[in-house]
Short mmCIF file of C-alpha atoms in Angstrom, two decimals:
data_model
loop_
_atom_site.label_atom_id
_atom_site.label_comp_id
_atom_site.label_asym_id
_atom_site.label_seq_id
_atom_site.Cartn_x
_atom_site.Cartn_y
_atom_site.Cartn_z
CA MET T 182 -14.42 -7.35 16.70
CA ASN T 183 -14.06 -6.11 13.05
CA ARG T 184 -11.28 -3.81 13.69
CA THR T 185 -9.39 -6.71 15.23
CA ALA T 186 -10.11 -8.81 12.34
CA ASN T 187 -8.81 -6.39 10.08
CA ILE T 188 -5.52 -5.82 12.01
CA VAL T 189 -5.00 -9.59 11.93
CA ARG T 190 -5.82 -9.77 8.24
CA ASP T 191 -3.35 -6.84 7.45
CA ARG T 192 -0.70 -8.31 9.27
CA ALA T 193 -1.00 -11.86 7.94
CA ARG T 194 -1.03 -10.55 4.42
CA SER T 195 1.97 -8.36 5.02
CA ARG T 196 3.93 -11.51 6.60
CA ALA T 197 2.70 -13.58 3.27
CA GLN T 198 4.04 -10.95 1.12
CA SER T 199 7.39 -10.82 3.05
CA VAL T 200 7.83 -14.64 2.84
CA LEU T 201 6.85 -14.51 -0.91
CA ALA T 202 9.23 -11.95 -1.55
CA ASN T 203 12.17 -13.50 0.26
CA ARG T 204 11.54 -16.94 -1.48
CA THR T 205 11.49 -15.24 -4.81
CA ARG T 206 14.58 -13.51 -4.25
CA GLU T 207 16.23 -16.73 -3.12
CA GLU T 208 15.18 -18.55 -6.20
CA VAL T 209 16.11 -15.61 -8.55
CA GLU T 210 19.61 -15.81 -7.10
CA ARG T 211 20.06 -19.42 -7.54
CA VAL T 212 18.83 -19.28 -11.25
CA ALA T 213 21.34 -16.39 -11.66
CA LYS T 214 24.23 -18.26 -10.33
CA LYS T 215 23.13 -21.57 -12.28
CA LYS T 216 22.53 -20.12 -15.42
CA LEU T 217 24.67 -16.99 -15.85
CA GLY T 218 27.38 -17.37 -12.99
CA ALA T 219 26.36 -14.14 -11.43
CA GLN T 220 24.89 -13.23 -8.20
CA VAL T 221 21.82 -11.51 -9.61
CA LEU T 222 19.95 -11.49 -12.88
CA PRO T 223 19.62 -8.20 -14.88
CA ALA T 224 16.58 -6.14 -13.36
CA GLY T 225 13.96 -6.85 -16.34
CA LEU T 226 13.67 -9.43 -18.88
CA PRO T 227 15.98 -9.47 -21.72
CA LEU T 228 14.05 -9.80 -24.93
CA ALA T 229 15.74 -9.13 -28.01
CA PRO T 230 17.57 -11.28 -28.77
CA PRO T 231 16.94 -13.85 -26.00
CA TYR T 232 20.61 -14.38 -25.32
CA LEU T 233 23.42 -12.13 -24.09
CA PRO T 234 24.16 -9.47 -25.10
CA TRP T 235 20.41 -8.11 -25.41
CA TYR T 236 19.04 -4.95 -27.05
CA LEU T 237 15.82 -4.31 -25.02
CA THR T 238 14.81 -4.86 -21.53
CA VAL T 239 11.17 -5.07 -20.52
CA ASN T 240 9.99 -4.97 -16.68
CA ILE T 241 6.52 -4.95 -15.29
CA TRP T 242 5.65 -3.58 -11.89
CA TRP T 243 2.25 -4.20 -10.02
CA VAL T 244 2.08 -1.31 -7.87
CA THR T 245 -0.47 -1.00 -5.02
CA VAL T 246 -1.26 2.04 -3.03
CA GLU T 247 -3.31 2.12 0.31
CA GLY T 248 -3.65 4.72 2.94
CA THR T 249 -5.77 5.97 5.66
CA TYR T 250 -6.78 9.23 6.96
CA ALA T 251 -6.06 9.25 10.86
CA ARG T 252 -8.49 12.03 11.18
CA PHE T 253 -10.45 13.67 8.30
CA SER T 254 -12.45 17.12 9.16
CA VAL T 255 -14.54 19.35 6.93
CA THR T 256 -16.08 22.43 8.73
CA ALA T 257 -18.93 24.66 7.01
CA ASP T 258 -19.32 28.18 8.09
CA HIS T 259 -23.28 27.90 7.78
CA GLY T 260 -24.89 26.46 10.90
CA PRO T 261 -28.51 25.44 11.27
CA PRO T 262 -31.15 28.21 10.49
CA GLY T 263 -32.08 28.73 13.76
CA THR T 264 -28.51 29.55 14.80
CA PRO T 265 -26.96 32.26 12.69
CA GLY T 266 -23.08 32.29 12.71
CA ALA T 267 -22.88 28.65 13.97
CA THR T 268 -20.61 26.19 12.09
CA VAL T 269 -21.14 22.48 11.30
CA ARG T 270 -18.15 19.87 11.48
CA TYR T 271 -18.15 16.55 9.98
CA VAL T 272 -15.32 14.27 11.22
CA ARG T 273 -14.41 10.88 10.20
CA GLU T 274 -11.83 9.00 12.61
CA ASP T 275 -12.03 5.91 14.71
CA ARG T 276 -14.20 6.64 17.65
CA ALA T 277 -17.61 6.86 18.90
CA VAL T 278 -20.18 9.76 17.68
CA HIS T 279 -21.85 11.74 20.48
CA LEU T 280 -24.80 14.34 20.12
CA ASP T 281 -26.99 16.05 22.44
CA VAL T 282 -30.29 14.84 20.80
CA ASP T 283 -32.77 15.57 23.63
CA GLY T 284 -31.13 19.06 24.89
CA ASP T 285 -30.60 17.98 28.14
CA GLY T 286 -27.03 19.22 28.19
CA SER T 287 -25.61 15.41 28.17
CA SER T 288 -24.68 13.91 24.67
CA GLU T 289 -25.84 10.54 23.80
CA GLN T 290 -23.89 7.94 21.79
CA LEU T 291 -25.28 7.91 18.09
CA GLY T 292 -22.79 5.19 16.93
CA HIS T 293 -19.28 4.65 15.88
CA ASN T 294 -17.50 5.73 12.81
CA THR T 295 -14.25 4.65 11.07
CA ARG T 296 -11.29 6.15 9.43
CA ILE T 297 -11.49 7.07 5.72
CA SER T 298 -9.24 4.59 3.80
CA PHE T 299 -8.41 4.04 -0.04
CA ARG T 300 -6.57 1.51 -2.21
CA ALA T 301 -5.60 1.72 -5.67
CA ASP T 302 -3.97 -0.98 -7.90
CA THR T 303 -2.32 -0.51 -11.43
CA GLY T 304 0.36 -2.08 -13.61
CA VAL T 305 3.52 -0.43 -15.11
CA VAL T 306 5.14 -1.86 -18.23
CA VAL T 307 8.69 -0.31 -19.04
CA ALA T 308 10.93 -1.05 -22.07
CA VAL T 309 14.29 0.30 -22.35
CA PRO T 310 17.67 -0.18 -23.92
CA PRO T 311 19.96 -2.45 -21.94
CA LYS T 312 22.39 -1.20 -19.27
CA PRO T 313 24.61 -3.20 -16.86
CA ARG T 314 21.52 -3.81 -14.60
CA GLY T 315 18.51 -2.48 -16.64
CA VAL T 316 15.58 -1.38 -14.97
CA GLY T 317 13.50 -3.08 -12.06
CA ASP T 318 13.82 -4.00 -8.54
CA LYS T 319 17.73 -3.35 -7.84
CA ASP T 320 17.80 -3.80 -4.05
CA GLY T 321 15.82 -7.31 -4.10
CA ASN T 322 13.04 -6.03 -1.95
CA ALA T 323 9.83 -6.87 -3.87
CA VAL T 324 7.40 -5.56 -1.35
CA GLU T 325 8.06 -2.09 -0.06
CA THR T 326 6.02 0.02 2.60
CA SER T 327 6.35 3.51 3.92
CA SER T 328 7.14 3.69 7.64
CA GLY T 329 3.87 4.58 8.65
CA TRP T 330 2.08 1.55 7.15
CA PRO T 331 -0.04 -0.31 8.36
CA GLU T 332 -0.50 2.05 11.57
CA PRO T 333 -1.38 5.56 10.66
CA GLY T 334 -0.46 8.41 12.78
#
């Protein structure tokens, strides 16, 4: 149930971000055409002076990095004291955990583990001299993701 809810939530967030990016791009194009007679605004905010030509462009990006390890495994060469030379392996992946607890040769399910995932957010501010398009999102795609997201390999 929790996995299904997470998938639905991630897909809904992705769709909302895509719709917001498209609406923002359309509005920017409308303002650029109305105010400057151009198809696109310069990438960034012209600051000094606040009219054309300007001398300084500032841009701000909000960057989010998310990821998931499909399988994470750590192995130690030191097994339990009663079994010299044995190894111990710790594995995190989206599957059930089994172990032969009572020594009958058949493993019992102890529970279920999940994949290791992470997320980091940061802001980036850049100030540069003017160029024809400045710095910033030049392809109009405000939300960019890797080909493997949100389904890790």
